[in-house]
Amino acid sequence: MVLLESILMGTTIAIGGGSLLYYYQNELLYPAKYRKKSREFIVPKFSDEEIPYTEVILTTKDKVRIRAFLCKRKNDEEACQRPTVLALHGNRGNIGKQSSIARNFYQNLKCNIMLLSYRGYGSSDGIPSEEGIKIDAQTALDYIKQHPILHGTKLILYGSSLGGAVAIDLAAKNEDEVDALIVENTFLIKYITFICTQIWPSDEQIKKIKKIPILFLSGKLDALVSQQQMKELYELSNTLAGKEWKEFPYGNHGNTITQPCYWNVIEEFLLWAIFDKNNKKEMNNQ
């Protein structure tokens, strides 16, 4: 009887938990609605003299207005010769929290960079969802590829956490348009897809990428997204353009970007991935 009661209690808890996950997965995965700082429109913490930027308002194919900041090299001739980064943020942020990313890509690596706020984040309209965010990312990529100065530049996708899943999906669908992919502390939902409508099948999409070099950045102390998920993505990747793994021993889900040599690793990756396409390789840096 005790065993039966334990089984019934466990089953009830499992069903209840599964029901909560099913009905509230959007709120759990995209908490911007409940996090004031994610919904606020925060101007990047740099001046126009430091990093010139323009606010861009885009209308998606499903008629949602989303916002982005475009930081283009001051000189048009330089801008068209340098790579362009499309930065895709995590599920708790928005473009106002990406100042350090913009600063490093723009000032140190001399890239153009576009910072995108998904629908429902920052001052972008709409309600976040997997399908909607995919549309937002595609809209931003299309904008860059149609830009009068940036259309011919090398395109780098950079995404952390949720942004990594967005970047993987976008790269898989635009192999001829994307020149490099960088993902940091990205998750897999495949183990609970039977009760999820927000799938983000990165494990399937990563296998479709054949022509794009990929850099995997992983914080070993990540307690939110286990490092095993990143390792699995790395192993599933079979790109012919080369892939690189970099582990940060003291990095967690939120501070990996602040770890020593983080930006040096990205710079070295871009040197061979963007500027030396003939030097395809696989690196495993612990």
GROMACS .gro file of C-alpha atoms in nm, residues 26-170:
model
  145
   26ASN     CA    1   0.631   3.024  -2.327
   27GLU     CA    2   0.647   3.213  -1.997
   28LEU     CA    3   0.933   2.990  -1.878
   29LEU     CA    4   1.136   3.008  -2.198
   30TYR     CA    5   1.061   3.374  -2.282
   31PRO     CA    6   1.020   3.550  -1.944
   32ALA     CA    7   1.042   3.903  -2.083
   33LYS     CA    8   0.677   3.966  -1.995
   34TYR     CA    9   0.753   3.904  -1.628
   35ARG     CA   10   1.100   4.061  -1.613
   36LYS     CA   11   1.083   4.439  -1.621
   37LYS     CA   12   1.446   4.473  -1.727
   38SER     CA   13   1.393   4.245  -2.028
   39ARG     CA   14   1.094   4.449  -2.148
   40GLU     CA   15   1.246   4.792  -2.090
   41PHE     CA   16   1.404   4.963  -2.386
   42ILE     CA   17   1.758   5.029  -2.269
   43VAL     CA   18   1.987   5.244  -2.481
   44PRO     CA   19   2.332   5.082  -2.513
   45LYS     CA   20   2.586   5.213  -2.266
   46PHE     CA   21   2.811   5.382  -2.518
   47SER     CA   22   2.805   5.716  -2.693
   48ASP     CA   23   2.757   5.777  -3.062
   49GLU     CA   24   3.110   5.916  -3.072
   50GLU     CA   25   3.243   5.593  -2.921
   51ILE     CA   26   3.036   5.358  -3.139
   52PRO     CA   27   2.810   5.518  -3.398
   53TYR     CA   28   2.472   5.347  -3.403
   54THR     CA   29   2.136   5.385  -3.569
   55GLU     CA   30   1.806   5.254  -3.437
   56VAL     CA   31   1.642   5.039  -3.703
   57ILE     CA   32   1.273   4.951  -3.700
   58LEU     CA   33   1.191   4.641  -3.903
   59THR     CA   34   0.851   4.502  -3.999
   60THR     CA   35   0.840   4.124  -4.020
   61LYS     CA   36   0.642   3.923  -4.273
   62ASP     CA   37   0.372   3.869  -4.009
   63LYS     CA   38   0.349   4.246  -3.953
   64VAL     CA   39   0.530   4.275  -3.619
   65ARG     CA   40   0.750   4.579  -3.560
   66ILE     CA   41   1.084   4.487  -3.407
   67ARG     CA   42   1.380   4.705  -3.318
   68ALA     CA   43   1.753   4.677  -3.364
   69PHE     CA   44   2.066   4.889  -3.333
   70LEU     CA   45   2.302   4.894  -3.628
   71CYS     CA   46   2.662   4.987  -3.546
   72LYS     CA   47   2.836   5.045  -3.879
   73ARG     CA   48   3.199   5.146  -3.932
   74LYS     CA   49   3.217   5.523  -3.970
   75ASN     CA   50   3.388   5.508  -4.307
   76ASP     CA   51   3.171   5.340  -4.571
   77GLU     CA   52   3.473   5.201  -4.754
   78GLU     CA   53   3.594   5.037  -4.434
   79ALA     CA   54   3.243   4.918  -4.348
   80CYS     CA   55   3.202   4.726  -4.671
   81GLN     CA   56   3.539   4.554  -4.622
   82ARG     CA   57   3.489   4.442  -4.261
   83PRO     CA   58   3.266   4.154  -4.137
   84THR     CA   59   2.917   4.219  -4.005
   85VAL     CA   60   2.795   4.048  -3.686
   86LEU     CA   61   2.430   3.973  -3.615
   87ALA     CA   62   2.409   3.938  -3.235
   88LEU     CA   63   2.122   3.730  -3.096
   89HIS     CA   64   2.055   3.764  -2.723
   90GLY     CA   65   1.944   3.517  -2.457
   91ASN     CA   66   1.594   3.473  -2.318
   92ARG     CA   67   1.632   3.726  -2.035
   93GLY     CA   68   1.799   4.012  -2.216
   94ASN     CA   69   1.758   4.266  -2.492
   95ILE     CA   70   1.986   4.482  -2.702
   96GLY     CA   71   2.044   4.727  -2.418
   97LYS     CA   72   2.234   4.455  -2.232
   98GLN     CA   73   2.468   4.384  -2.521
   99SER     CA   74   2.692   4.688  -2.488
  100SER     CA   75   3.004   4.485  -2.406
  101ILE     CA   76   2.939   4.259  -2.705
  102ALA     CA   77   2.904   4.559  -2.935
  103ARG     CA   78   3.211   4.724  -2.789
  104ASN     CA   79   3.434   4.421  -2.839
  105PHE     CA   80   3.316   4.336  -3.188
  106TYR     CA   81   3.317   4.699  -3.303
  107GLN     CA   82   3.619   4.851  -3.130
  108ASN     CA   83   3.852   4.555  -3.086
  109LEU     CA   84   3.763   4.331  -3.380
  110LYS     CA   85   3.668   4.618  -3.615
  111CYS     CA   86   3.337   4.461  -3.720
  112ASN     CA   87   3.004   4.612  -3.806
  113ILE     CA   88   2.740   4.475  -3.569
  114MET     CA   89   2.362   4.459  -3.554
  115LEU     CA   90   2.196   4.409  -3.214
  116LEU     CA   91   1.845   4.266  -3.243
  117SER     CA   92   1.561   4.268  -2.990
  118TYR     CA   93   1.317   3.983  -3.054
  119ARG     CA   94   0.943   4.045  -3.050
  120GLY     CA   95   0.825   4.096  -2.693
  121TYR     CA   96   1.171   4.212  -2.579
  122GLY     CA   97   1.290   4.568  -2.528
  123SER     CA   98   1.055   4.796  -2.718
  124SER     CA   99   0.985   4.546  -2.996
  125ASP     CA  100   0.616   4.472  -3.042
  126GLY     CA  101   0.450   4.134  -3.022
  127ILE     CA  102   0.465   3.823  -2.806
  128PRO     CA  103   0.771   3.595  -2.818
  129SER     CA  104   0.742   3.243  -2.958
  130GLU     CA  105   0.973   3.002  -3.136
  131GLU     CA  106   0.821   3.066  -3.477
  132GLY     CA  107   0.806   3.441  -3.421
  133ILE     CA  108   1.167   3.474  -3.308
  134LYS     CA  109   1.281   3.273  -3.610
  135ILE     CA  110   1.096   3.522  -3.831
  136ASP     CA  111   1.259   3.812  -3.645
  137ALA     CA  112   1.609   3.671  -3.698
  138GLN     CA  113   1.545   3.608  -4.067
  139THR     CA  114   1.413   3.963  -4.104
  140ALA     CA  115   1.733   4.102  -3.953
  141LEU     CA  116   1.952   3.886  -4.177
  142ASP     CA  117   1.756   3.996  -4.484
  143TYR     CA  118   1.800   4.359  -4.381
  144ILE     CA  119   2.178   4.319  -4.364
  145LYS     CA  120   2.190   4.141  -4.700
  146GLN     CA  121   1.985   4.419  -4.860
  147HIS     CA  122   2.176   4.703  -4.694
  148PRO     CA  123   2.340   4.930  -4.956
  149ILE     CA  124   2.681   4.912  -4.786
  150LEU     CA  125   2.679   4.590  -4.581
  151HIS     CA  126   2.514   4.355  -4.830
  152GLY     CA  127   2.844   4.210  -4.952
  153THR     CA  128   3.021   4.182  -4.617
  154LYS     CA  129   3.109   3.855  -4.446
  155LEU     CA  130   2.826   3.768  -4.207
  156ILE     CA  131   2.889   3.626  -3.859
  157LEU     CA  132   2.606   3.496  -3.640
  158TYR     CA  133   2.672   3.524  -3.266
  159GLY     CA  134   2.426   3.384  -3.013
  160SER     CA  135   2.430   3.296  -2.643
  161SER     CA  136   2.183   3.067  -2.464
  162LEU     CA  137   1.852   3.106  -2.652
  163GLY     CA  138   2.038   3.322  -2.902
  164GLY     CA  139   2.258   3.024  -2.987
  165ALA     CA  140   1.952   2.818  -3.080
  166VAL     CA  141   1.827   3.110  -3.291
  167ALA     CA  142   2.166   3.139  -3.462
  168ILE     CA  143   2.190   2.765  -3.535
  169ASP     CA  144   1.845   2.763  -3.695
  170LEU     CA  145   1.920   3.076  -3.897
   0.00000   0.00000   0.00000
